[in-house]
Coordinates of C-alpha atoms in Angstrom, one line a residue:
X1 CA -10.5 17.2 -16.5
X2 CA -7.8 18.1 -14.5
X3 CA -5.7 21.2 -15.1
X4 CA -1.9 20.6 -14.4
X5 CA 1.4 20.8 -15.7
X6 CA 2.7 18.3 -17.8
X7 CA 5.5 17.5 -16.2
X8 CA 3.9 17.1 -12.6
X9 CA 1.5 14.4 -14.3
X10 CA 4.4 12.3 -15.3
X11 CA 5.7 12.2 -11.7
X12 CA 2.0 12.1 -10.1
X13 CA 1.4 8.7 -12.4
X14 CA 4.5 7.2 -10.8
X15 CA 3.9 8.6 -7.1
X16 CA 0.1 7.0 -7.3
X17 CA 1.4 3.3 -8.1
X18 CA 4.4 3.8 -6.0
X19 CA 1.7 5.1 -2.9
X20 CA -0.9 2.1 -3.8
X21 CA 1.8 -0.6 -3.8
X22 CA 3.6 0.7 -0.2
X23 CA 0.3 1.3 1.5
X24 CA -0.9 -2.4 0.0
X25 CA 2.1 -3.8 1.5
X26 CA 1.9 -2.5 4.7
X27 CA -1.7 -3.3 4.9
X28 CA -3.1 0.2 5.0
X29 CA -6.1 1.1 3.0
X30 CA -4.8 1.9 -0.7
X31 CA -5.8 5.4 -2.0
X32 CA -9.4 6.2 -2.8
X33 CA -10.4 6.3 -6.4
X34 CA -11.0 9.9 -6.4
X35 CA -7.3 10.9 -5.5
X36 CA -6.0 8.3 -7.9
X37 CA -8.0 9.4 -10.7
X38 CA -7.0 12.7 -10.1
X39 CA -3.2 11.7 -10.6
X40 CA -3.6 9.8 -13.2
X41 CA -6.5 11.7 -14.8
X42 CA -4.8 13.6 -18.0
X43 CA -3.4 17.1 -18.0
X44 CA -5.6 20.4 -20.6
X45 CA -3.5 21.1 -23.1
X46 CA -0.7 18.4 -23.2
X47 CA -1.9 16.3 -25.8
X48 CA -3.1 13.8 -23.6
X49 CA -6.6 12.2 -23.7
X50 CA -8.8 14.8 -24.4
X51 CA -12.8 14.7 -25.1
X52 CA -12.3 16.9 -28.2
X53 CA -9.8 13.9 -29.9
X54 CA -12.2 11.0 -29.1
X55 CA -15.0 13.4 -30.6
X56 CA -13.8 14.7 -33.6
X57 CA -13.1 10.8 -34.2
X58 CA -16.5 9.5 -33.4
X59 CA -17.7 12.4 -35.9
X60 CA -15.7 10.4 -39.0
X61 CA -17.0 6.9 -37.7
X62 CA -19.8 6.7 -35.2
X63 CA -21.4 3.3 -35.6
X64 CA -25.0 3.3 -37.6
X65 CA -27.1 1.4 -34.9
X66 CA -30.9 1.3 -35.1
X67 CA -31.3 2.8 -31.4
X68 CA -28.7 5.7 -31.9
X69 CA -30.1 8.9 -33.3
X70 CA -28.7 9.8 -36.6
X71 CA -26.4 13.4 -36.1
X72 CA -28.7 16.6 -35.6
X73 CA -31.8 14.2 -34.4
X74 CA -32.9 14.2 -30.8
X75 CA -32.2 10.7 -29.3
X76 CA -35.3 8.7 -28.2
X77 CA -35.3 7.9 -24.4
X78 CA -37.2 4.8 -24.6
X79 CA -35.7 3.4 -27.4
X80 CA -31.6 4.8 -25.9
X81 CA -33.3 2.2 -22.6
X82 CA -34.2 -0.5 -24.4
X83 CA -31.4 -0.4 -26.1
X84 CA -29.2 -0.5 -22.8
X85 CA -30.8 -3.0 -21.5
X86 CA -31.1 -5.8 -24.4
X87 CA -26.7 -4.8 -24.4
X88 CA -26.1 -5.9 -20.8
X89 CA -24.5 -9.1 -20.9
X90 CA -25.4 -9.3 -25.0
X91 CA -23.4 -8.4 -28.2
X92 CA -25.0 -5.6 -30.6
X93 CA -25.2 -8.1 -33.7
X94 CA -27.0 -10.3 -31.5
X95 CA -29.2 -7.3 -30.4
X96 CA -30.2 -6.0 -33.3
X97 CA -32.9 -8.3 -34.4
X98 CA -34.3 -8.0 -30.9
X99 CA -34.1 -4.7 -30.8
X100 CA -36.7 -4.2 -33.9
X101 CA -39.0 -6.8 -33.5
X102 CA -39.3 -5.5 -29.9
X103 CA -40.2 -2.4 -31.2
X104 CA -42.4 -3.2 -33.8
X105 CA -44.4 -5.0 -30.9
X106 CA -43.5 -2.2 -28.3
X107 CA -43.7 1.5 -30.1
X108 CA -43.9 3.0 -26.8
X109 CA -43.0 2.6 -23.4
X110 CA -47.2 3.2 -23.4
X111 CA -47.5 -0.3 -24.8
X112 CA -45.0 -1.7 -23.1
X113 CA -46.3 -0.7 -19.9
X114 CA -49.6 -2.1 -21.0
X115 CA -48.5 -5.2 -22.3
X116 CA -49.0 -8.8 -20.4
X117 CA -45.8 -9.9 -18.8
X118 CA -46.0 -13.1 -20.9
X119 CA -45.9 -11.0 -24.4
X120 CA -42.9 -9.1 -22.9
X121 CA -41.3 -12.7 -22.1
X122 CA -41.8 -13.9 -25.2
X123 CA -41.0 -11.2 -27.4
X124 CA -37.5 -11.4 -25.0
X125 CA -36.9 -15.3 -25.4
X126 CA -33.3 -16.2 -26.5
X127 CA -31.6 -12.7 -25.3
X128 CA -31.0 -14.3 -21.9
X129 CA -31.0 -12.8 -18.6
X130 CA -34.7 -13.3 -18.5
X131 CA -34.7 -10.8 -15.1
X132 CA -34.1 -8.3 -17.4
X133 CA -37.3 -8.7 -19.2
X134 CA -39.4 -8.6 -15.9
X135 CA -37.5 -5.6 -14.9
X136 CA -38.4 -3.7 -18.6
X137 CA -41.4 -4.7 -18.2
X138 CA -41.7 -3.4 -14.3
X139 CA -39.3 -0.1 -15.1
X140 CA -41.8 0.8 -18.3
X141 CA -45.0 0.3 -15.6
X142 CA -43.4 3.0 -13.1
X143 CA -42.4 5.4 -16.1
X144 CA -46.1 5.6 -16.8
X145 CA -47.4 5.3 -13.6
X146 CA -45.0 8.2 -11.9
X147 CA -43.7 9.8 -14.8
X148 CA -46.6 10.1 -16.8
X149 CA -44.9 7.8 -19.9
X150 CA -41.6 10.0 -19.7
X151 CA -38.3 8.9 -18.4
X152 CA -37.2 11.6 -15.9
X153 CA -34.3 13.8 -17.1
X154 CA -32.8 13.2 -13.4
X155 CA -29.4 10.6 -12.5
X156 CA -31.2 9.4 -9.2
X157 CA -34.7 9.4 -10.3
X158 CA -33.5 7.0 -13.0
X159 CA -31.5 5.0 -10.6
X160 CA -35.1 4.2 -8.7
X161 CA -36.8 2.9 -11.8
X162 CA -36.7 -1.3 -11.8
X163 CA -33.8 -2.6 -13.3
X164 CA -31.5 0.5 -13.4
X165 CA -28.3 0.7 -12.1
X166 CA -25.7 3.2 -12.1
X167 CA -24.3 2.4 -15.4
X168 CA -27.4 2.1 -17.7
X169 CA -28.6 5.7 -15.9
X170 CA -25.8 7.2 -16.8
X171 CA -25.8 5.9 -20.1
X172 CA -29.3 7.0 -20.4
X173 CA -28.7 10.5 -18.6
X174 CA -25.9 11.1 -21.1
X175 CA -27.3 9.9 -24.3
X176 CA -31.2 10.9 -24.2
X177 CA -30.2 13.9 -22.0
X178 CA -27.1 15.3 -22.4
X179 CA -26.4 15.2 -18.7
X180 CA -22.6 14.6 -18.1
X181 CA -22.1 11.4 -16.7
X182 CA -19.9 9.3 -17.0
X183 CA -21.3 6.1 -18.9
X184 CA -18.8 2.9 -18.1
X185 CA -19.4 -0.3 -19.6
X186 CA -16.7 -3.1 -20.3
X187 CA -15.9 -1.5 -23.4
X188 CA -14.8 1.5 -21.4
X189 CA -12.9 0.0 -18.7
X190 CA -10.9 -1.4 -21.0
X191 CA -10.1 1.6 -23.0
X192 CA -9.3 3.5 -19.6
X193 CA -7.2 0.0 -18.5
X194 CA -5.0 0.7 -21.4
X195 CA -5.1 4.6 -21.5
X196 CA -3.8 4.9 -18.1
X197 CA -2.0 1.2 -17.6
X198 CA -4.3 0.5 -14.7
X199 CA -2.6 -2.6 -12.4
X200 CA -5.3 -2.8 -9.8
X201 CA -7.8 -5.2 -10.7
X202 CA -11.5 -5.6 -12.1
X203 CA -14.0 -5.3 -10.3
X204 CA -12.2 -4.2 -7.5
X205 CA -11.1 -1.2 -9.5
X206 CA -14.4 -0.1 -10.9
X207 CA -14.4 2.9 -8.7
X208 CA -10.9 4.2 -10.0
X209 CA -12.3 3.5 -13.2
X210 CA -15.5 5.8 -12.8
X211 CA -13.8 8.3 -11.5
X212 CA -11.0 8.4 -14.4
X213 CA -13.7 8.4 -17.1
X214 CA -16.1 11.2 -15.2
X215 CA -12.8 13.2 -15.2
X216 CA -13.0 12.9 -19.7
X217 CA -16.4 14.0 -20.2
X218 CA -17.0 17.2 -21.1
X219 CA -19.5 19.6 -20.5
X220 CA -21.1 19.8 -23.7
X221 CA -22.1 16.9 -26.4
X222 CA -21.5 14.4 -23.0
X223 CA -24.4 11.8 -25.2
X224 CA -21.8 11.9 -28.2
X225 CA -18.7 11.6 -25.8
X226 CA -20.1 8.3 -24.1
X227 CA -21.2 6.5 -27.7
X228 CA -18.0 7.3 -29.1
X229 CA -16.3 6.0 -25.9
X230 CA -17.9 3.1 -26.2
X231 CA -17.3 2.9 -30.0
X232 CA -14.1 2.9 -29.2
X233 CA -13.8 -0.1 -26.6
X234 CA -15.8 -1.7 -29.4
X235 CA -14.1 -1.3 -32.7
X236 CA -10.7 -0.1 -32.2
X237 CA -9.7 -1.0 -28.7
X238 CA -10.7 -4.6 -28.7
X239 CA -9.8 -7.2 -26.1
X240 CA -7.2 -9.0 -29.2
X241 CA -5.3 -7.4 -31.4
X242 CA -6.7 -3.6 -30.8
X243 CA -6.0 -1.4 -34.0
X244 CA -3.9 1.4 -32.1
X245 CA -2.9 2.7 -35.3
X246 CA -6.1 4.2 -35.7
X247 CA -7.0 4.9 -32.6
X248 CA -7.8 8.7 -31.8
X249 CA -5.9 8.3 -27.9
X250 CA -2.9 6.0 -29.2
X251 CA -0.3 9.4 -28.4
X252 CA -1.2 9.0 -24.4
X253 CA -2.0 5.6 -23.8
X254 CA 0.7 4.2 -21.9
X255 CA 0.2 0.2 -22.0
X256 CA 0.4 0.8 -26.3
X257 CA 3.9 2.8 -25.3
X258 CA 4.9 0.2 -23.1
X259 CA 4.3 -3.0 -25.4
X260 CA 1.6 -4.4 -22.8
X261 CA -2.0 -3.5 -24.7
X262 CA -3.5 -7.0 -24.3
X263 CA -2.5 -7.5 -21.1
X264 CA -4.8 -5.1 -19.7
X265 CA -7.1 -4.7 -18.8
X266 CA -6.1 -6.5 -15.2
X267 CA -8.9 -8.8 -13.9
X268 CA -9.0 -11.2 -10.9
X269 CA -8.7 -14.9 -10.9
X270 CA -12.5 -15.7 -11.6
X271 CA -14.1 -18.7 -9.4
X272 CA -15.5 -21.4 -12.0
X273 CA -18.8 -22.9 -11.1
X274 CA -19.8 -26.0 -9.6
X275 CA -21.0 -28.2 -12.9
X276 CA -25.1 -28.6 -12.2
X277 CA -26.8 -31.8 -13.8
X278 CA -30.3 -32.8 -14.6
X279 CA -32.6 -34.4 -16.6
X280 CA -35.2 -32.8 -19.2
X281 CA -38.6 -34.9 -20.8
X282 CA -39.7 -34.1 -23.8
X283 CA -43.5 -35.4 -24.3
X284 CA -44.5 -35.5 -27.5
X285 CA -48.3 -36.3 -28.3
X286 CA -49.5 -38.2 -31.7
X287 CA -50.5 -34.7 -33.5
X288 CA -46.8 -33.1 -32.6
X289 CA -48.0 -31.0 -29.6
X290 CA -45.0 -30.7 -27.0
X291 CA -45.7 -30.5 -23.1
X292 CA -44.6 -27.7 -21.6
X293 CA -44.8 -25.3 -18.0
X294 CA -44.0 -22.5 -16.5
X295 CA -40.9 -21.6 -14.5
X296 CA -42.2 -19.7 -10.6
X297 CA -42.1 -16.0 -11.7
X298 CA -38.7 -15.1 -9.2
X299 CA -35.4 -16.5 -9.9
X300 CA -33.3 -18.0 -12.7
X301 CA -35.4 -18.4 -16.1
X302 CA -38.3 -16.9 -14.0
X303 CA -41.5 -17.1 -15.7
X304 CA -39.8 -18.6 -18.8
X305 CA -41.4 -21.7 -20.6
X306 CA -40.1 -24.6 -20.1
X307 CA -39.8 -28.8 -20.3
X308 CA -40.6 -30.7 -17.6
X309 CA -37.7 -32.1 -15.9
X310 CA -35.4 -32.3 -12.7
X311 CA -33.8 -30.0 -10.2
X312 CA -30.3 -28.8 -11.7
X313 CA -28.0 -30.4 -9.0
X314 CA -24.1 -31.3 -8.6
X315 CA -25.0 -35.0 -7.6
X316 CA -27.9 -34.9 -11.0
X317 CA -31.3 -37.1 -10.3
X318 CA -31.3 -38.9 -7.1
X319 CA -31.9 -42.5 -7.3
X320 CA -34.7 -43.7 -10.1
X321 CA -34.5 -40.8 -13.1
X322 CA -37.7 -41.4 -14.4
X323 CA -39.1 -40.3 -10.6
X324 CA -39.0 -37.0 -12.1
X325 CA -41.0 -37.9 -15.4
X326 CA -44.4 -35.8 -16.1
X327 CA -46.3 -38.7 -16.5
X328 CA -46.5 -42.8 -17.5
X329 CA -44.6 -43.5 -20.3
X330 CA -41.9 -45.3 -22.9
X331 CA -39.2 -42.9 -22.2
X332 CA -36.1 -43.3 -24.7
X333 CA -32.9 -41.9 -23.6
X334 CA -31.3 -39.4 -26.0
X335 CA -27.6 -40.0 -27.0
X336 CA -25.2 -37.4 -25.5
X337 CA -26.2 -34.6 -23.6
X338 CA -27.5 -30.5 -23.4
X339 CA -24.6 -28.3 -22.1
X340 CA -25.2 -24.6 -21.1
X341 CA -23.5 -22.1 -19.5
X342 CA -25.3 -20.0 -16.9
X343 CA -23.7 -16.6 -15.0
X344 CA -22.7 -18.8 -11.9
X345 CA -22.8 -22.4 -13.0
X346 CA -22.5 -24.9 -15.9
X347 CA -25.4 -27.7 -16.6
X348 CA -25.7 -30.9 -18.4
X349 CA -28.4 -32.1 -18.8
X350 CA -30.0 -36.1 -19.9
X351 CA -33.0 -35.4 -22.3
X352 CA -35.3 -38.2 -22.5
X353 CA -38.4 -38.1 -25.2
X354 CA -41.8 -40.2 -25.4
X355 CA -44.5 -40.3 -27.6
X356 CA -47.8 -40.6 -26.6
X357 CA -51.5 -41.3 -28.3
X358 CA -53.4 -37.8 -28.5
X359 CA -55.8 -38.1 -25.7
X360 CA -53.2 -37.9 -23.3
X361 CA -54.8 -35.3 -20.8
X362 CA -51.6 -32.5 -19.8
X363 CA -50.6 -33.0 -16.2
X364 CA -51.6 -30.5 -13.4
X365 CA -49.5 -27.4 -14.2
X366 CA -48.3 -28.4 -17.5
X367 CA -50.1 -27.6 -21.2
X368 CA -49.6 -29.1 -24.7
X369 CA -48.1 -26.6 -26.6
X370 CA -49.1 -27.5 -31.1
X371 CA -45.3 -27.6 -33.3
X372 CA -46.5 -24.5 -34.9
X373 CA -47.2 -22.4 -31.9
X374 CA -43.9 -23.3 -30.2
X375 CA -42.2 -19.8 -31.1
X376 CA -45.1 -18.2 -29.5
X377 CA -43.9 -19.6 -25.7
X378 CA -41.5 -17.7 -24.1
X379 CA -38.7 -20.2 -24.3
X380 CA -35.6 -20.0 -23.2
X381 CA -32.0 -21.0 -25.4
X382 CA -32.0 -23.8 -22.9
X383 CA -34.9 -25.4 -23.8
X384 CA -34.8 -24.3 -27.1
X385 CA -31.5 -26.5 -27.4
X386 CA -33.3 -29.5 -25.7
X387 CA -36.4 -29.6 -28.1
X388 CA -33.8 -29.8 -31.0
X389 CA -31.8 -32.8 -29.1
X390 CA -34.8 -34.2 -29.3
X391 CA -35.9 -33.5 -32.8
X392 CA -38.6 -30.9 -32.3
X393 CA -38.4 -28.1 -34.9
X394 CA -39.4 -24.7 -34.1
X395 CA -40.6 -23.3 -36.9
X396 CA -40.8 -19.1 -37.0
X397 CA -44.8 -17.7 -37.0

């Protein structure tokens, strides 16, 4: 933290958006996040946002979460991992179910490692962001291979493992290892949006953000600090109707004093994708066995199970639809349509079903897949959605 005055911080706060707004005007290169952070970043002994406040709060209502360590246990650093991996882009209720039967599977990052990529894929199917899976499953490989099954204790030698970025090492650094770096999630940006009434905008203002939050974590219990910072994004300071009331920081944070808490944090305009169509067949043989493939290992859904069907584009099937059909048959068109929303793009898609006699041989490429085997295949929510369109349960083994 910073160690200044408290008066000087009150006129450094309005210097540094004064300073960012001429120099933005005059189109000069706006302050680096460093020197903002370092105007805004809050004052020892002030009674501004302090570690020590956000700690002795997280000590009367830390979150019970099957990854976190319970208080005087040493966290796990393949479970703290996995756990910050199955969380990117993914709620914690969501999570959680994942999270154990992943485990149960998965003790170690040992069997992890030694696992087939299509037990990993499976195990991950419905979490999404299936190039996360390939990436656990890549990251775990290197741990063992280079590391001899331990995560290194080490910012930049976590960075170089698959699938790590500078968030989830930190988060790992911090929580397993009690290095202090500063862990900063969506949760936490938000909480620092507010705290400090940040007007530049997300993403642009990720590095001010960084900086601001390295500039809060303290030297000792720095695994604590970042769960109960992100604790706090999640319970208390929530995007609606945040519960300032009870919130450890409410003294300091200026957007609360100012009347704007929901306004913040400040994001740019974001660009909506072009809507993708398609078609999707679902072959269904006389003893209830589904047709199915496999996605090419790289890109969206990679290595992912799926139904045979049509490239995903804006114009949708070119010319005759049933071009793109597996094989010969009495396709039926399904009312309505599948709508899913992907990172860059939306998709509808037109699901045609067919039944066929039993001896129907499985195209090059393709398999029948028996009803009661269908939770086995690593498939996607996608094309979990299009086999109930068309009627197909998928019962749990």
């Amino acid at each position: 933290m910073v160690d200044t005055e408290a008066a000087p911080v009150k006129s450094a706060r309005k210097t540094a958006g004064t300073t960012a707004g001429t120099t933005a005007r005059r189109g000069r290169p706006s302050q680096p996040a460093a020197v903002q952070a370092d105007l805004l970043a809050p004052a020892v002994g002030t009674g501004l946002a302090e570690a020590a406040g956000l700690l002795a709060w997280y000590d009367r209502h830390r979150r019970d979460l099957p990854w976190r360590a319970k208080p005087g246990e040493t966290a796990d650093p393949y479970r703290v991992w996995l756990s910050e991996i199955m969380l990117q882009q993914t709620t914690v209720t969501a999570v959680k179910p994942y999270f154990d039967r992943f485990l149960q599977r998965f003790p170690t990052v040992g069997d992890l490692a030694r696992a087939p990529q299509e037990a990993v894929m499976q195990a991950w199917a419905g979490l999404g962001y299936y190039s996360r899976a390939r990436n656990l499953h890549a990251c775990a490989q290197m741990v063992v291979a280079r590391h001899g099954g331990h995560f290194p204790a080490d910012i930049d030698q976590l960075r170089a493992l698959p699938g790590i970025g500078a968030y989830t090492a930190a988060a790992v650094g911090a929580i397993a290892f009690g290095i202090p770096a500063a862990a900063v999630d969506g949760n936490v940006e938000r909480v620092l949006a507010r705290l400090y009434a940040v007007e530049e905008p997300l993403p642009k203002a990720k590095p001010l953000y960084h900086a601001l939050a390295q500039a809060l974590v303290p030297s000792a219990r720095a695994g604590d600090f970042a769960q109960a910072f992100m604790d706090l994004g999640a319970t208390i300071c929530t995007p609606k109707r945040p519960a300032c009331v009870l919130c450890p920081w409410s003294g300091p944070c200026m957007a609360r004093a100012a009347g704007t808490v929901e306004t913040f944090p400040r994001k740019a305009a974001k660009k909506e994708g072009t809507l993708r169509l398609g078609a999707s067949f679902v072959a269904v043989r006389a003893d209830g066995a589904v047709l199915l493939r496999t996605r090419p290992p790289e890109g969206l859904l990679g290595g992912m199970a799926e139904l045979p069907g049509s490239p995903w584009t804006p114009d949708g099937p070119n010319g005759d639809i049933l071009a793109h059909a597996p094989l010969q048959a009495r396709w039926a068109t399904l009312n309505g349509t599948v709508r899913h929303v992907f990172t860059h793009f939306p998709l509808e898609l037109t699901v045609l079903r067919a039944d066929v006699p039993r001896k129907t041989p499985a195209p090059t490429g393709m398999r029948w897949v028996a009803a009661a085997e269908l939770d086995t295949e690593a498939l996607p929510s996608l094309m979990r959605k299009v086999l109930v369109k068309a009627r197909i349960e998928i019962r749990p083994v």
